[in-house]
Amino acid sequence: MSETTKILTIQDISCYGQCSITVALPVVSAFGIETAILPSAVLSTHTSGFTDFTVRDLTEDLPEIRKHWEKEGIYFDAIYTGFIASKEQLDYIKDIIDSRLKPGGLVFVDPAMADHGEFYNGFDQEFADAMGELCKLGDFILPNTTEACFILHKPWKEEFSHEEMLEMANELSNFTKRHVILKGDTHNEGQLGMVVLDKQESTIEMVYNDRIDYVSHGTGDVFASSFVGSVMNAKSPAVATKIAGEFTKIAIEKTIGDETHTYGVKFEQAIPYLFDLLKTY
């Protein structure tokens, strides 16, 4: 990684609540990477556990921001997308990837739109189909099993067999340039597994971390952001997956026991551990 490495992350800003850009910006920056942001929307809070939150959609701003960057000659070594506010935005984001990514740059797509068998508020199958098209521009895609099922038009269930997880990852290889990181294998007792597929090398492997039975908003963003930072620090996809899983686990451990902290995980307290993780793996 050069000192001038620049990443653009495109996702929403939740002014309160630990998710999306408020996770991606500090976590990716902690890896020593200059991180620019492009907000897809601004919300007063995130949408889980809060009511009457405000939302300002920034769709109309995206093409004007791209034009200004084009005028200024601004390019990025990588682009990392997360929560996108609308189907229309996906087309603008494709234009940004086409015009603002340096030759040989990397695209990371976290198709943040669903979990636990359901779409997030405001999303539907039409959006999932459009997200699948965005995924095809990604060098890395990082879906959970729910998002994978919607992209693939498969029924979701609480648990998939190990063989089904591998099959799903193989099917997802049609929706990425190279790598699939599929989250959610629960077959090893006490462990959470991720399928790591490289279709260029025709390899598929499992990466496991200790499992903590704790559900919180924003853990997917913590995982994705630390994965991106690890890859940009020259870690292999499997090693980056391991680091991201360990970092997310530490963030959860820092949160457990605080009953007032119901809106995310305390990833900030886990950031000092990133340096040890990068040295260990």
Short mmCIF file of C-alpha atoms in Angstrom, two decimals, residues 110-224:
data_model
loop_
_atom_site.label_atom_id
_atom_site.label_comp_id
_atom_site.label_asym_id
_atom_site.label_seq_id
_atom_site.Cartn_x
_atom_site.Cartn_y
_atom_site.Cartn_z
CA ASP A 110 -21.27 -4.87 0.27
CA PRO A 111 -24.87 -5.36 -0.95
CA ALA A 112 -26.33 -4.00 2.27
CA MET A 113 -30.08 -4.42 1.74
CA ALA A 114 -31.37 -7.33 3.83
CA ASP A 115 -30.85 -9.64 6.80
CA HIS A 116 -32.64 -12.42 8.66
CA GLY A 117 -34.72 -13.28 5.60
CA GLU A 118 -36.16 -9.80 5.05
CA PHE A 119 -35.37 -6.70 3.04
CA TYR A 120 -34.48 -3.53 4.89
CA ASN A 121 -37.23 -0.94 4.86
CA GLY A 122 -37.84 0.41 1.34
CA PHE A 123 -36.09 -2.35 -0.62
CA ASP A 124 -37.61 -5.08 -2.78
CA GLN A 125 -36.71 -7.73 -5.34
CA GLU A 126 -36.39 -5.17 -8.12
CA PHE A 127 -33.73 -3.40 -6.07
CA ALA A 128 -31.99 -6.72 -5.37
CA ASP A 129 -31.84 -7.45 -9.10
CA ALA A 130 -30.28 -4.04 -9.72
CA MET A 131 -27.84 -4.60 -6.86
CA GLY A 132 -26.85 -7.88 -8.49
CA GLU A 133 -25.83 -5.90 -11.58
CA LEU A 134 -23.70 -3.58 -9.44
CA CYS A 135 -22.08 -6.63 -7.85
CA LYS A 136 -20.87 -7.67 -11.30
CA LEU A 137 -18.56 -4.64 -11.24
CA GLY A 138 -17.07 -5.75 -7.93
CA ASP A 139 -13.71 -7.42 -7.49
CA PHE A 140 -15.06 -8.44 -4.08
CA ILE A 141 -18.68 -8.93 -3.03
CA LEU A 142 -19.62 -9.51 0.62
CA PRO A 143 -23.25 -10.66 0.97
CA ASN A 144 -24.85 -12.36 3.94
CA THR A 145 -27.09 -15.35 3.21
CA THR A 146 -30.25 -13.25 2.97
CA GLU A 147 -28.72 -10.88 0.44
CA ALA A 148 -27.29 -13.83 -1.48
CA CYS A 149 -30.72 -15.47 -1.66
CA PHE A 150 -32.38 -12.32 -2.98
CA ILE A 151 -29.67 -11.83 -5.59
CA LEU A 152 -29.99 -15.47 -6.67
CA HIS A 153 -33.80 -15.65 -6.38
CA LYS A 154 -33.51 -18.48 -3.88
CA PRO A 155 -35.70 -19.05 -0.80
CA TRP A 156 -34.01 -18.11 2.46
CA LYS A 157 -34.01 -20.27 5.58
CA GLU A 158 -32.53 -20.00 9.05
CA GLU A 159 -29.68 -22.36 8.28
CA PHE A 160 -28.12 -23.75 5.13
CA SER A 161 -26.08 -26.92 4.99
CA HIS A 162 -22.36 -26.60 4.44
CA GLU A 163 -22.83 -27.97 0.93
CA GLU A 164 -25.57 -25.42 0.24
CA MET A 165 -23.28 -22.60 1.37
CA LEU A 166 -20.59 -23.73 -1.05
CA GLU A 167 -23.14 -24.09 -3.83
CA MET A 168 -24.49 -20.61 -3.15
CA ALA A 169 -20.99 -19.12 -3.26
CA ASN A 170 -20.40 -20.82 -6.60
CA GLU A 171 -23.66 -19.38 -7.95
CA LEU A 172 -22.62 -15.94 -6.72
CA SER A 173 -19.43 -16.19 -8.77
CA ASN A 174 -21.61 -15.09 -11.69
CA PHE A 175 -22.10 -11.79 -9.86
CA THR A 176 -18.50 -10.79 -9.26
CA LYS A 177 -15.36 -10.18 -11.27
CA ARG A 178 -13.37 -12.44 -8.99
CA HIS A 179 -14.05 -12.87 -5.26
CA VAL A 180 -17.09 -13.89 -3.20
CA ILE A 181 -17.07 -13.57 0.59
CA LEU A 182 -20.30 -15.26 1.75
CA LYS A 183 -21.07 -14.78 5.44
CA GLY A 184 -23.16 -17.02 7.66
CA ASP A 185 -21.98 -20.64 7.89
CA THR A 186 -23.00 -21.87 11.37
CA HIS A 187 -22.26 -25.58 11.19
CA ASN A 188 -19.17 -25.71 13.38
CA GLU A 189 -20.39 -25.43 16.95
CA GLY A 190 -19.25 -22.19 18.53
CA GLN A 191 -17.89 -20.83 15.27
CA LEU A 192 -19.10 -18.58 12.47
CA GLY A 193 -17.83 -19.43 9.00
CA MET A 194 -17.34 -17.43 5.83
CA VAL A 195 -16.97 -18.94 2.38
CA VAL A 196 -14.10 -17.36 0.43
CA LEU A 197 -14.22 -18.01 -3.31
CA ASP A 198 -11.75 -16.95 -5.99
CA LYS A 199 -13.21 -17.76 -9.37
CA GLN A 200 -10.04 -16.78 -11.25
CA GLU A 201 -7.97 -19.33 -9.32
CA SER A 202 -10.92 -21.76 -9.03
CA THR A 203 -10.47 -22.00 -5.25
CA ILE A 204 -13.00 -22.08 -2.43
CA GLU A 205 -12.21 -22.28 1.27
CA MET A 206 -13.74 -21.70 4.68
CA VAL A 207 -12.59 -19.16 7.26
CA TYR A 208 -13.85 -19.50 10.84
CA ASN A 209 -13.99 -17.20 13.85
CA ASP A 210 -15.38 -17.81 17.31
CA ARG A 211 -19.10 -17.17 17.29
CA ILE A 212 -20.80 -14.86 19.77
CA ASP A 213 -24.59 -15.11 19.99
CA TYR A 214 -25.20 -11.38 19.87
CA VAL A 215 -27.21 -9.53 17.24
CA SER A 216 -26.60 -5.85 16.57
CA HIS A 217 -27.08 -3.31 13.85
CA GLY A 218 -23.86 -2.34 12.04
CA THR A 219 -21.76 -5.47 12.50
CA GLY A 220 -21.83 -6.07 8.74
CA ASP A 221 -20.34 -2.61 8.20
CA VAL A 222 -17.64 -3.30 10.79
CA PHE A 223 -16.78 -6.55 9.01
CA ALA A 224 -16.80 -5.07 5.51
#
